[in-house]
Amino acid sequence: MVTLKEIAEICNVSATTVSNVINGKAKTSEETKNRIMEVVRKTGYNPNYMAKGLRVKRTRTIAIIAEDLAQFTSPPIIENIMAYCESRQYRATVYNLRLYDRWSDTWYNDEEEYKSVFEPVLRDVLSAQVDGIIYLAGHCRVIKSFSDDFQLPVVMCYALSDSPGIPSVVIDDEKSSWEMVSHLIKAGHKRIGFVGGRVENLHTIERLKGYQRALYENGILFDPSLVFYGRWDRESGYEGASKLLTQGVTAIFAISDRMAGGVYDYLYEAKVAVKDKIAVAGFDNEAISQYFRPALTTTELPLAEIGKKSAELILNRLEKKDGGRSAYSEPYVIKVPCTLKDRNSV
Amino acid sequence: MVTLKEIAEICNVSATTVSNVINGKAKTSEETKNRIMEVVRKTGYNPNYMAKGLRVKRTRTIAIIAEDLAQFTSPPIIENIMAYCESRQYRATVYNLRLYDRWSDTWYNDEEEYKSVFEPVLRDVLSAQVDGIIYLAGHCRVIKSFSDDFQLPVVMCYALSDSPGIPSVVIDDEKSSWEMVSHLIKAGHKRIGFVGGRVENLHTIERLKGYQRALYENGILFDPSLVFYGRWDRESGYEGASKLLTQGVTAIFAISDRMAGGVYDYLYEAKVAVKDKIAVAGFDNEAISQYFRPALTTTELPLAEIGKKSAELILNRLEKKDGGRSAYSEPYVIKVPCTLKDRNSV
DNA sequence: TTGAAAGCGCTAACAC
DNA sequence: GTGTTAGCGCTTTCAA
């Protein structure tokens, strides 16, 4: 590994001059500039990131702490964070908590266990001297992993922060749900079953609100017996459908595509035609939804946008381009809208 | 950020001693050891990774250069590389070429364009002073991105290297395909259509070999008109099925689940029952395959194992636990077997 | 068992 | 325009 000093020696200039040329800093004569660049190219010189970081105390690197890389929402978000960082000459490095991998979806009840994995990772991140952190959640909830006086800029991605200093980027669950239910109503449905995720889950809560608002705006009574709470998975959808059908629904809105898959299962077994007899809508626009027969009408998650916004937010903060909001006076939440994918199940 | 030197001052010892205690190096009296650890805890001291890396010239970090994070095979592999690295006190950091994102699947024809994205990333990786590199391909082929005298240990993951110094970890395409076709034959099929990916693709080539071997071993003539080459996607599967059905096949083996989805599409339109009339088998065991109706018999990719093996390989190399194979005399290829998922389409 | 000094590769501050 | 000096936070001799 050739060093800057060696380049300097070869060129008969000082290390400073080489440094200046490489970083386009001070004024240097074209002559020496060319001479140096030539040698840099020939030797295949690469600046030592460690040495530079140690000296300047800025690494132009942000950490993405992902709760789980394998969560289907994570890779597209990460990919777009990285793409945006690249466009502004930053680096993003991924740390993976592997929360689902370790405890499927039970983990978030146990604060202690969570800490035992989060804290070592955070130390690692801090050791690496990153300039900022994007915490990428696996699902939306209020996350209090960072103390109020945490030393680094943080952006909460796909979840809410409880700290005024940490802005959040989330999807607009309420509005997206409202849109889908309005769509269902426009198609003539009045008794619409709602298959939610876990009761206490924020996605569930917000989407239920959207459901209720759509009913209200159309003068339809909200019937609580049309609401079923599942666990996001296919089996829950099946259960939900079996319960809801006895309530005489003409449409079912399952708030995950997987649960919608379970609804299809039940309907198939019961020989009830999707769309013709019962309309079904999903949420997420996972790959599976296109393979359902009939193809599922669902809501596309704005994952790319979420990634980009989060990255933008943190980089602006790092470069103080955020209009002085460095310390937000109130929780700062960006809600990114989803888009309805109208396919063939409604 | 409190530094080691500050810890030393507080404790009235030298920096050396603190360093020794933290790294469990030299013999230190219990007394001072406790005193130091206490202060370390209280101050929340984190060693500076930059400073340490600069000094010791080993970072205990490996780079994963992923061709595309959004490729469905990537996240599970990465997750398992990270998990294994963690178990041996290493760090893995992800670099993303975003090849598919940039050029979908046309990119690999253009060496120049490829270099224009690979090379800056490689410089970045080198700058970061990682100890080794795992190159994670999006699909199997021979990759010659690293010169023969490349300075760092490299492992090729999910692809083949052309260099004796770079071992590869890939799936056993031939055997897995052989297994599936044997399974089909055992179920009574003699005229089995093969829906491949692109002709020149290594997965296609190997799986076709497995297909042929299974036929051969069962005394079935290989009929070239039963082979169709697609582009891995759903539409290709549809096309393939339409061609193959005119050849009187009783089973179709599509070597990606997505293409199998297209086969289902065609069969559905043509009102031909999957399984009862035509057996269908896929490959990949993507999430979608479970939602097909009937559920798709397919082959599960050993992604976890591939990740783990790759990590193991490179860490062993870094720590010379590879039985002196530091320079392999011949290309060293590890083929990881897949497992057949027998569901309901055969 | 502990410490002093040197130096990893780089850049900031300042002098020339 | 270019060079000198000092030092970022750590570990590694080597000496005490």
XYZ file of C-alpha atoms (C1' of nucleotides) in Angstrom:
724
model
C 0.000 0.000 0.000
C 1.619 3.169 -1.174
C 1.260 6.162 1.101
C 0.868 9.832 0.549
C 4.314 10.393 1.924
C 5.793 8.089 -0.650
C 4.006 9.915 -3.415
C 5.495 13.108 -2.048
C 8.991 11.676 -2.103
C 8.675 10.413 -5.643
C 7.488 13.828 -6.772
C 9.953 15.805 -4.694
C 7.260 17.794 -3.004
C 5.945 17.901 0.519
C 3.174 15.710 1.823
C 1.063 18.819 2.244
C 1.186 19.567 -1.446
C 0.137 16.066 -2.346
C -2.678 16.267 0.144
C -3.768 19.592 -1.299
C -3.797 18.268 -4.815
C -5.704 15.135 -3.944
C -8.334 17.044 -2.041
C -8.412 19.948 -4.469
C -7.676 22.271 -1.596
C -5.137 25.055 -1.992
C -3.776 26.628 -5.125
C -1.151 24.479 -6.758
C 0.573 25.036 -10.077
C -0.793 23.032 -12.967
C 2.646 21.611 -13.431
C 3.037 19.962 -10.032
C -0.613 19.061 -9.980
C -0.199 17.002 -13.148
C 3.002 15.473 -11.960
C 1.404 14.334 -8.744
C -1.786 13.044 -10.302
C 0.290 11.053 -12.721
C 2.152 9.310 -9.940
C -1.053 8.796 -7.983
C -2.534 7.008 -10.958
C 0.532 4.950 -11.693
C 1.017 3.740 -8.156
C -2.693 3.089 -7.624
C -2.607 5.162 -4.495
C -5.634 5.074 -2.211
C -5.947 7.450 0.705
C -6.060 5.700 4.043
C -9.539 6.226 5.373
C -8.358 5.542 8.936
C -5.629 8.104 8.930
C -7.810 10.717 7.355
C -10.691 10.047 9.674
C -8.442 10.195 12.671
C -7.159 13.554 11.629
C -10.232 15.382 10.378
C -12.745 13.811 12.724
C -15.347 13.549 10.048
C -15.713 10.334 8.162
C -18.455 11.258 5.692
C -19.978 8.009 6.746
C -23.339 7.361 8.255
C -24.402 4.172 9.936
C -27.622 2.410 9.115
C -28.670 0.368 12.101
C -31.207 -2.044 10.663
C -33.434 -4.034 12.967
C -33.447 -6.776 10.410
C -32.003 -6.885 6.977
C -34.240 -9.775 6.040
C -37.423 -7.842 6.668
C -38.825 -7.253 3.187
C -38.935 -3.496 3.666
C -35.262 -3.164 4.574
C -33.268 -3.813 1.400
C -35.049 -1.289 -0.819
C -34.818 1.356 1.859
C -31.142 0.672 2.421
C -30.440 0.621 -1.276
C -31.941 4.070 -1.627
C -30.206 5.472 1.398
C -26.950 4.314 -0.113
C -27.760 5.713 -3.525
C -28.576 9.095 -2.081
C -25.493 9.144 0.130
C -23.374 8.290 -2.854
C -24.809 11.252 -4.736
C -23.540 13.510 -2.011
C -20.213 11.776 -1.564
C -21.104 10.051 1.646
C -20.813 6.430 2.561
C -23.458 4.434 4.397
C -22.544 1.313 6.297
C -25.051 -1.230 7.470
C -25.260 -2.710 10.946
C -27.751 -5.486 11.430
C -29.503 -6.212 14.725
C -31.120 -9.371 13.301
C -34.070 -8.900 15.621
C -36.555 -11.065 13.722
C -33.917 -13.623 13.037
C -33.302 -13.960 16.749
C -36.774 -13.742 18.181
C -39.212 -13.548 15.278
C -41.757 -10.973 16.307
C -41.803 -11.535 20.036
C -38.643 -9.615 20.781
C -40.035 -6.162 21.093
C -41.642 -7.002 24.372
C -38.417 -7.653 26.138
C -36.517 -4.451 26.718
C -33.602 -6.249 28.341
C -32.964 -8.661 25.541
C -33.275 -5.870 23.047
C -30.654 -3.853 24.876
C -28.300 -6.765 24.981
C -28.122 -6.707 21.228
C -28.575 -3.024 20.546
C -25.954 -1.727 22.910
C -22.938 -3.608 21.603
C -23.885 -2.584 18.105
C -24.226 1.028 19.146
C -20.782 0.913 20.735
C -19.457 -0.475 17.522
C -21.078 2.303 15.573
C -19.676 4.897 17.906
C -16.246 3.334 17.684
C -16.396 3.644 13.937
C -16.701 7.410 14.289
C -19.629 7.757 11.942
C -21.061 11.220 11.437
C -24.682 10.223 11.918
C -27.093 7.342 12.308
C -30.212 6.196 10.547
C -32.123 3.723 12.650
C -34.113 1.508 10.315
C -36.994 -0.191 12.067
C -38.677 -3.383 10.950
C -42.108 -2.004 11.673
C -43.569 1.220 12.935
C -43.651 1.989 16.639
C -42.163 4.497 19.049
C -38.522 3.742 19.582
C -36.587 5.071 22.536
C -33.186 3.597 21.956
C -31.355 6.900 22.005
C -31.084 9.101 25.050
C -32.260 12.681 24.726
C -28.740 14.007 24.837
C -27.358 11.492 22.389
C -24.219 12.869 20.871
C -24.818 12.154 17.185
C -27.512 13.191 14.705
C -30.058 10.414 14.347
C -32.950 9.903 11.970
C -35.635 7.358 12.711
C -36.629 5.506 9.601
C -39.873 3.519 9.283
C -40.658 4.236 12.923
C -41.343 7.094 15.289
C -38.922 8.643 17.741
C -39.964 9.929 21.117
C -37.268 12.549 21.187
C -37.637 16.074 19.821
C -34.113 15.902 18.465
C -34.775 12.867 16.305
C -36.969 13.292 13.228
C -38.915 10.350 11.840
C -39.789 9.195 8.375
C -42.793 6.903 8.147
C -45.469 5.904 5.714
C -48.828 7.617 5.852
C -50.815 4.680 7.136
C -53.984 6.554 7.920
C -54.317 8.193 4.560
C -53.360 5.100 2.591
C -55.905 3.045 4.423
C -58.511 5.753 3.930
C -57.781 5.692 0.234
C -58.223 1.972 -0.075
C -61.430 1.895 1.908
C -62.804 4.833 -0.077
C -61.963 2.864 -3.179
C -63.870 -0.112 -1.828
C -66.869 2.043 -0.976
C -66.839 3.608 -4.401
C -67.022 0.099 -5.800
C -70.289 -0.278 -3.976
C -69.268 -1.981 -0.732
C -70.867 -1.053 2.546
C -70.013 -3.943 4.822
C -66.249 -4.058 4.710
C -64.293 -6.423 6.939
C -61.003 -5.177 8.367
C -58.262 -7.712 9.014
C -55.653 -5.910 11.093
C -52.314 -6.853 12.544
C -51.743 -6.966 16.275
C -54.016 -4.599 18.213
C -51.306 -2.489 19.752
C -49.358 -2.161 16.534
C -49.139 1.360 15.193
C -49.757 0.318 11.611
C -52.917 -1.403 12.742
C -54.081 1.589 14.759
C -53.492 4.127 12.021
C -54.968 2.030 9.277
C -58.028 1.373 11.383
C -58.412 5.137 11.755
C -58.264 5.563 8.005
C -60.853 2.837 7.626
C -63.131 4.567 10.089
C -62.719 7.973 8.508
C -63.637 6.630 5.091
C -66.760 5.023 6.502
C -67.689 8.207 8.329
C -67.243 10.409 5.303
C -69.588 8.131 3.400
C -72.172 7.971 6.104
C -71.570 4.329 6.878
C -71.911 3.144 10.459
C -68.752 1.665 11.935
C -69.549 -1.866 13.055
C -66.876 -3.134 15.481
C -67.755 -6.739 14.768
C -66.271 -6.216 11.314
C -62.804 -5.755 12.785
C -60.504 -8.725 13.266
C -56.986 -8.575 14.725
C -54.433 -10.996 13.369
C -50.675 -11.458 13.498
C -49.745 -10.256 10.007
C -49.361 -13.763 8.650
C -51.240 -15.901 6.221
C -52.921 -17.987 8.904
C -54.390 -14.871 10.504
C -55.922 -13.888 7.209
C -57.580 -17.262 6.948
C -58.995 -16.984 10.438
C -60.113 -13.444 9.819
C -61.970 -14.358 6.673
C -63.711 -17.254 8.392
C -64.962 -14.925 11.134
C -65.845 -12.026 8.895
C -67.834 -14.045 6.395
C -70.350 -14.911 9.081
C -70.906 -11.170 9.470
C -72.095 -10.791 5.931
C -69.273 -8.669 4.584
C -69.010 -8.079 0.846
C -65.389 -6.945 0.988
C -62.342 -7.634 3.130
C -59.472 -5.247 3.610
C -56.467 -7.141 4.976
C -53.681 -4.815 5.952
C -50.876 -7.061 4.758
C -50.610 -8.999 1.539
C -49.747 -12.121 3.487
C -52.975 -11.919 5.420
C -54.792 -11.231 2.169
C -53.263 -14.495 1.003
C -54.929 -16.212 3.936
C -58.220 -14.579 3.007
C -57.837 -16.005 -0.491
C -57.162 -19.409 1.034
C -60.367 -19.371 2.985
C -62.418 -18.055 0.111
C -60.963 -20.707 -2.154
C -61.834 -23.491 0.240
C -65.295 -22.091 0.784
C -65.693 -21.810 -2.985
C -66.457 -18.119 -2.798
C -65.165 -16.178 -5.788
C -62.787 -13.353 -5.002
C -64.019 -10.107 -6.541
C -67.296 -11.501 -7.866
C -68.599 -12.503 -4.447
C -66.147 -10.896 -2.071
C -63.758 -8.101 -2.897
C -60.324 -8.370 -1.265
C -57.710 -5.696 -0.771
C -54.231 -6.032 0.682
C -51.395 -3.810 1.810
C -47.637 -3.743 1.078
C -47.533 -4.682 -2.584
C -45.154 -7.515 -1.904
C -44.100 -9.630 -4.864
C -46.622 -12.278 -3.898
C -49.572 -9.967 -4.520
C -49.015 -10.054 -8.259
C -49.179 -13.818 -8.301
C -52.486 -14.123 -6.510
C -55.339 -15.141 -8.743
C -57.030 -12.764 -9.300
C -54.108 -10.371 -8.842
C -54.471 -8.483 -5.591
C -55.473 -4.857 -5.348
C -53.141 -3.462 -2.742
C -51.143 -0.471 -1.554
C -47.577 0.053 -2.602
C -45.103 1.053 0.088
C -42.944 4.070 -0.859
C -39.765 2.346 0.247
C -37.466 4.132 -2.165
C -38.815 7.489 -1.121
C -38.497 6.672 2.549
C -34.878 5.744 2.116
C -34.092 8.836 0.158
C -35.880 11.173 2.550
C -34.152 9.696 5.566
C -30.778 10.093 3.966
C -31.563 13.604 2.870
C -32.680 14.521 6.339
C -29.557 13.301 8.023
C -27.126 14.703 5.499
C -28.806 18.087 5.644
C -28.521 17.969 9.363
C -24.851 17.103 9.138
C -24.275 19.992 6.808
C -26.674 22.297 8.596
C -28.868 22.738 5.571
C -31.948 22.080 7.556
C -32.935 25.671 8.092
C -31.733 25.730 11.653
C -33.941 22.883 12.781
C -30.915 21.183 14.262
C -32.852 20.845 17.443
C -36.493 20.419 16.584
C -38.852 22.001 19.008
C -41.380 19.252 18.546
C -41.232 15.756 17.157
C -40.671 16.127 13.474
C -42.463 13.491 11.474
C -42.417 13.079 7.726
C -45.238 10.950 6.409
C -44.657 9.599 2.949
C -47.763 8.688 0.983
C -48.319 5.218 -0.449
C -49.946 4.562 -3.790
C -52.905 2.367 -4.486
C -52.250 -0.475 -6.910
C -55.581 -1.301 -8.443
C -55.445 -4.808 -9.789
C -58.118 -7.416 -10.042
C -59.536 -8.329 -6.687
C -61.960 -5.455 -6.175
C -15.820 11.388 23.176
C -13.551 10.374 25.996
C -10.179 9.039 24.946
C -7.868 6.414 26.267
C -5.443 9.092 27.324
C -8.102 10.756 29.427
C -8.904 7.479 31.111
C -5.219 7.154 31.870
C -5.065 10.589 33.447
C -8.096 9.997 35.603
C -6.600 6.756 36.843
C -3.092 8.098 37.237
C -1.604 5.447 35.034
C -0.053 5.529 31.611
C -1.929 5.114 28.368
C -0.047 1.880 27.855
C -1.526 0.355 30.946
C -5.032 1.327 30.002
C -4.496 -0.134 26.562
C -3.175 -3.327 28.084
C -6.140 -3.674 30.368
C -8.686 -3.002 27.659
C -7.149 -5.498 25.322
C -6.363 -7.995 28.031
C -2.750 -7.945 26.945
C 0.012 -7.768 29.521
C -0.084 -8.686 33.173
C -1.619 -5.948 35.254
C -2.420 -5.986 38.937
C -6.014 -6.734 39.799
C -6.114 -3.481 41.636
C -5.335 -1.164 38.738
C -7.292 -3.350 36.396
C -10.454 -2.841 38.410
C -9.810 0.824 38.825
C -9.444 1.293 35.096
C -12.410 -0.821 34.119
C -14.535 1.134 36.527
C -13.635 4.419 34.886
C -14.071 2.931 31.444
C -17.597 1.953 32.358
C -18.461 5.224 34.015
C -17.244 7.396 31.194
C -18.761 5.202 28.502
C -15.437 4.996 26.764
C -15.326 3.522 23.258
C -12.041 2.812 21.562
C -11.524 4.797 18.410
C -11.632 2.325 15.576
C -9.700 4.707 13.305
C -6.819 5.193 15.638
C -6.571 1.543 16.408
C -6.834 0.539 12.770
C -4.205 3.037 11.804
C -1.828 1.643 14.317
C -2.312 -2.111 14.130
C -3.090 -2.375 10.438
C -5.747 -4.957 10.948
C -9.319 -3.886 11.237
C -11.048 -7.215 11.831
C -13.418 -6.046 9.172
C -14.303 -7.671 5.907
C -16.084 -5.994 3.058
C -19.042 -7.547 1.321
C -19.244 -6.168 -2.178
C -22.766 -6.994 -3.256
C -23.753 -6.719 -6.870
C -27.217 -5.849 -5.761
C -28.699 -5.760 -2.340
C -32.201 -5.912 -3.781
C -31.599 -9.235 -5.497
C -33.665 -11.668 -3.458
C -30.688 -13.888 -2.744
C -28.560 -11.131 -1.236
C -30.104 -10.241 2.123
C -30.175 -13.755 3.572
C -26.626 -14.376 2.455
C -25.439 -11.096 3.912
C -27.308 -11.681 7.125
C -25.540 -14.975 7.573
C -22.142 -13.643 6.682
C -22.632 -11.004 9.334
C -23.844 -13.483 11.906
C -20.841 -15.692 11.374
C -18.410 -12.798 11.445
C -19.932 -11.625 14.674
C -19.363 -15.036 16.199
C -15.674 -14.644 15.521
C -15.456 -11.029 16.541
C -15.238 -9.666 13.066
C -17.276 -6.971 11.419
C -18.681 -7.130 7.901
C -19.556 -3.996 6.025
C -21.693 -3.942 2.932
C -20.880 -2.152 -0.287
C -23.571 -2.144 -2.923
C -22.896 -1.980 -6.640
C -26.611 -1.676 -7.425
C -26.065 -3.411 -10.729
C -29.640 -4.505 -11.353
C -30.940 -1.223 -10.098
C -28.863 0.562 -12.690
C -29.187 -1.693 -15.714
C -31.612 -4.450 -14.808
C -30.056 -7.577 -16.258
C -28.350 -6.140 -19.307
C -25.375 -4.772 -17.474
C -23.167 -7.783 -17.492
C -22.554 -7.447 -21.166
C -20.817 -4.155 -20.866
C -17.433 -4.545 -19.275
C -16.719 -0.834 -19.406
C -19.842 0.272 -17.636
C -19.330 -2.417 -15.070
C -15.836 -1.183 -14.354
C -17.026 2.356 -13.992
C -19.058 1.317 -10.989
C -16.908 -1.464 -9.611
C -13.642 0.370 -9.542
C -14.628 3.341 -7.406
C -16.225 0.951 -4.951
C -13.112 -1.162 -4.833
C -11.004 1.912 -4.141
C -13.361 2.748 -1.366
C -13.023 -0.723 0.066
C -9.269 -0.548 -0.144
C -9.277 2.853 1.502
C -11.236 1.424 4.366
C -8.363 -0.975 5.066
C -10.527 -4.060 5.322
C -8.808 -7.363 5.948
C -10.620 -9.263 3.223
C -13.406 -9.166 0.677
C -16.411 -11.311 -0.080
C -17.744 -10.570 -3.529
C -21.435 -11.390 -3.550
C -22.757 -11.931 -7.053
C -26.353 -11.552 -8.129
C -26.212 -14.697 -10.201
C -23.686 -17.341 -11.037
C -21.055 -16.734 -13.682
C -17.293 -16.430 -13.901
C -16.194 -13.140 -12.458
C -12.814 -11.630 -13.217
C -12.961 -8.419 -11.281
C -9.829 -9.083 -9.282
C -6.383 -9.293 -10.784
C -4.382 -12.427 -10.116
C -2.030 -10.631 -7.797
C -4.746 -8.821 -5.911
C -3.416 -7.810 -2.545
C -6.264 -8.944 -0.285
C -7.918 -12.303 0.393
C -11.110 -12.591 -1.636
C -13.910 -15.127 -1.621
C -16.346 -15.321 -4.482
C -19.842 -15.879 -3.236
C -22.688 -17.147 -5.435
C -20.396 -17.039 -8.450
C -17.213 -18.564 -9.785
C -13.788 -16.982 -9.802
C -11.303 -17.493 -12.578
C -8.335 -17.101 -10.308
C -6.665 -19.934 -8.401
C -6.246 -17.627 -5.427
C -9.947 -16.948 -5.068
C -12.200 -19.749 -3.834
C -15.869 -19.813 -4.782
C -19.014 -20.812 -2.974
C -21.949 -21.675 -5.202
C -25.063 -23.785 -5.161
C -24.989 -27.231 -6.660
C -27.144 -26.506 -9.684
C -26.521 -29.715 -11.518
C -27.350 -31.984 -8.644
C -30.380 -29.991 -7.524
C -31.790 -30.041 -10.997
C -31.058 -33.730 -11.293
C -32.944 -34.306 -8.076
C -36.011 -32.456 -9.222
C -36.129 -34.145 -12.579
C -35.640 -37.549 -10.979
C -38.531 -36.664 -8.718
C -40.645 -35.832 -11.741
C -39.697 -39.070 -13.436
C -40.499 -41.057 -10.334
C -43.934 -39.469 -10.440
C -44.402 -41.065 -13.837
C -43.408 -38.298 -16.225
C -41.450 -39.025 -19.356
C -41.956 -35.966 -21.483
C -40.707 -33.165 -19.287
C -40.423 -29.617 -20.591
C -37.476 -27.536 -19.420
C -37.938 -23.793 -19.108
C -34.467 -22.367 -18.669
C -33.086 -18.894 -18.127
C -30.820 -17.264 -20.672
C -28.846 -19.772 -22.741
C -25.406 -18.605 -21.751
C -26.270 -18.384 -18.071
C -24.372 -20.796 -15.869
C -27.413 -21.688 -13.791
C -29.199 -22.609 -16.985
C -26.298 -24.662 -18.276
C -25.772 -26.613 -15.087
C -29.426 -27.252 -14.477
C -29.848 -28.448 -18.022
C -27.017 -30.901 -17.405
C -28.780 -32.203 -14.322
C -31.961 -32.550 -16.330
C -30.148 -34.528 -18.991
C -28.412 -36.781 -16.521
C -31.686 -37.670 -14.840
C -33.220 -38.544 -18.190
C -30.202 -40.591 -19.144
C -30.159 -42.548 -15.916
C -33.773 -43.431 -16.493
C -33.311 -44.404 -20.098
C -35.307 -41.496 -21.433
C -34.271 -39.931 -24.711
C -33.309 -36.277 -24.488
C -35.566 -34.354 -26.873
C -34.112 -30.895 -27.579
C -37.483 -29.553 -28.633
C -38.519 -29.850 -25.002
C -36.057 -27.139 -23.986
C -37.107 -23.510 -23.943
C -34.856 -20.587 -23.003
C -36.443 -17.651 -21.232
C -35.308 -14.599 -19.320
C -36.078 -15.721 -15.766
C -39.277 -13.711 -15.564
C -42.926 -14.517 -15.435
C -43.541 -13.660 -19.081
C -40.898 -16.148 -20.194
C -42.624 -18.860 -18.274
C -45.861 -18.103 -20.035
C -44.181 -18.235 -23.414
C -42.360 -21.398 -22.514
C -45.525 -23.155 -21.458
C -47.293 -22.142 -24.637
C -44.503 -23.628 -26.746
C -43.995 -26.729 -24.667
C -47.645 -27.712 -24.502
C -47.678 -28.189 -28.245
C -44.929 -30.776 -27.736
C -47.100 -32.945 -25.599
C -45.267 -32.602 -22.304
C -46.867 -33.902 -19.119
C -44.609 -31.933 -16.822
C -42.755 -28.630 -16.923
C -39.664 -27.843 -14.925
C -39.153 -24.064 -14.834
C -35.848 -23.147 -13.266
C -37.138 -20.097 -11.443
C -40.299 -19.712 -9.422
C -41.146 -16.590 -11.347
C -41.098 -18.469 -14.610
C -43.126 -21.211 -12.963
C -45.616 -18.456 -12.192
C -45.826 -17.728 -15.894
C -46.373 -21.406 -16.574
C -49.272 -21.348 -14.127
C -50.642 -18.299 -15.933
C -50.699 -20.077 -19.251
C -52.148 -23.254 -17.829
C -54.836 -21.273 -16.080
C -55.812 -19.473 -19.241
C -55.782 -22.689 -21.220
C -57.857 -24.318 -18.473
C -55.350 -27.056 -17.942
C -55.146 -28.205 -14.342
C -51.734 -27.944 -12.711
C -50.707 -31.301 -11.273
C -53.701 -33.261 -12.540
C -52.980 -32.563 -16.184
C -49.533 -31.023 -16.118
C -47.060 -31.209 -13.281
C -45.048 -28.045 -12.649
C -41.828 -27.617 -10.719
C -39.956 -24.418 -9.946
C -36.636 -23.370 -8.497
C -35.595 -20.894 -5.773
C -38.339 -21.360 -3.205
C -39.151 -17.691 -3.222
C -42.017 -16.535 -1.021
C -44.332 -16.467 -3.993
C -44.087 -20.210 -4.506
C -46.088 -20.899 -1.366
C -48.923 -18.740 -2.567
C -49.358 -20.433 -5.907
C -52.431 -22.583 -6.146
C -51.621 -25.427 -5.983
C -48.524 -24.605 -3.942
C -45.410 -25.027 -6.032
C -42.980 -27.894 -5.696
C -39.608 -26.237 -5.918
C -36.011 -26.247 -4.776
C -34.869 -24.287 -1.787
C -31.670 -22.272 -2.122
C -29.198 -22.810 0.743
C -28.608 -19.102 1.183
C -27.832 -19.226 4.880
C -25.285 -21.951 4.329
C -23.689 -20.096 1.449
C -23.267 -16.991 3.546
C -21.825 -18.899 6.429
C -19.416 -20.913 4.306
C -18.135 -17.831 2.533
C -17.493 -16.077 5.794
C -15.846 -19.124 7.261
C -13.609 -19.447 4.244
C -12.387 -15.908 4.360
C -11.886 -15.746 8.108
C -9.955 -18.990 8.064
C -7.808 -17.567 5.338
C -7.202 -14.434 7.361
C -6.196 -16.477 10.321
C -4.391 -19.124 8.289
C -6.598 -21.912 9.490
C -7.110 -23.182 6.013
C -4.509 -25.886 6.134
C -1.998 -23.918 4.142
C -4.257 -23.472 1.150
C -3.526 -19.782 1.192
C -2.722 -20.029 -2.452
C -4.865 -22.713 -3.976
C -3.208 -24.638 -6.719
C -6.445 -24.973 -8.612
C -9.750 -23.189 -8.514
C -11.353 -24.122 -5.261
C -15.101 -24.444 -5.562
C -17.504 -25.306 -2.806
C -20.872 -26.486 -4.040
C -23.618 -26.269 -1.482
C -26.574 -28.598 -2.033
C -30.139 -27.325 -2.301
C -33.141 -29.115 -0.861
C -36.245 -30.158 -2.680
C -39.482 -28.685 -1.333
C -42.187 -31.079 -2.311
C -45.487 -29.259 -2.275
C -48.515 -29.685 -4.397
C -47.816 -29.152 -8.042
C -46.311 -32.515 -8.942
C 3.946 -4.458 36.927
C 4.256 0.011 34.783
C 5.744 3.942 31.792
C 8.223 6.918 28.071
C 8.763 7.531 23.463
C 7.955 6.749 18.813
C 5.061 6.400 15.009
C 0.898 4.522 12.006
C -0.936 8.152 7.458
C -2.915 12.016 7.141
C -4.157 17.315 7.312
C -4.502 22.092 9.713
C -2.069 26.042 10.851
C 1.213 28.695 9.823
C 5.533 30.254 7.781
C 8.129 31.260 3.835
C 2.711 28.059 -4.493
C 5.022 25.142 -1.300
C 7.103 23.369 3.041
C 7.495 22.699 8.255
C 5.625 21.300 12.297
C 2.523 19.287 15.216
C -0.810 16.069 16.495
C -5.415 13.166 15.823
C -5.902 8.228 19.452
C -3.986 4.355 19.668
C -0.325 0.343 20.287
C 4.382 -1.187 20.306
C 8.869 -1.518 21.470
C 11.975 -1.110 25.147
C 13.498 0.342 29.520
C 12.809 0.764 34.476
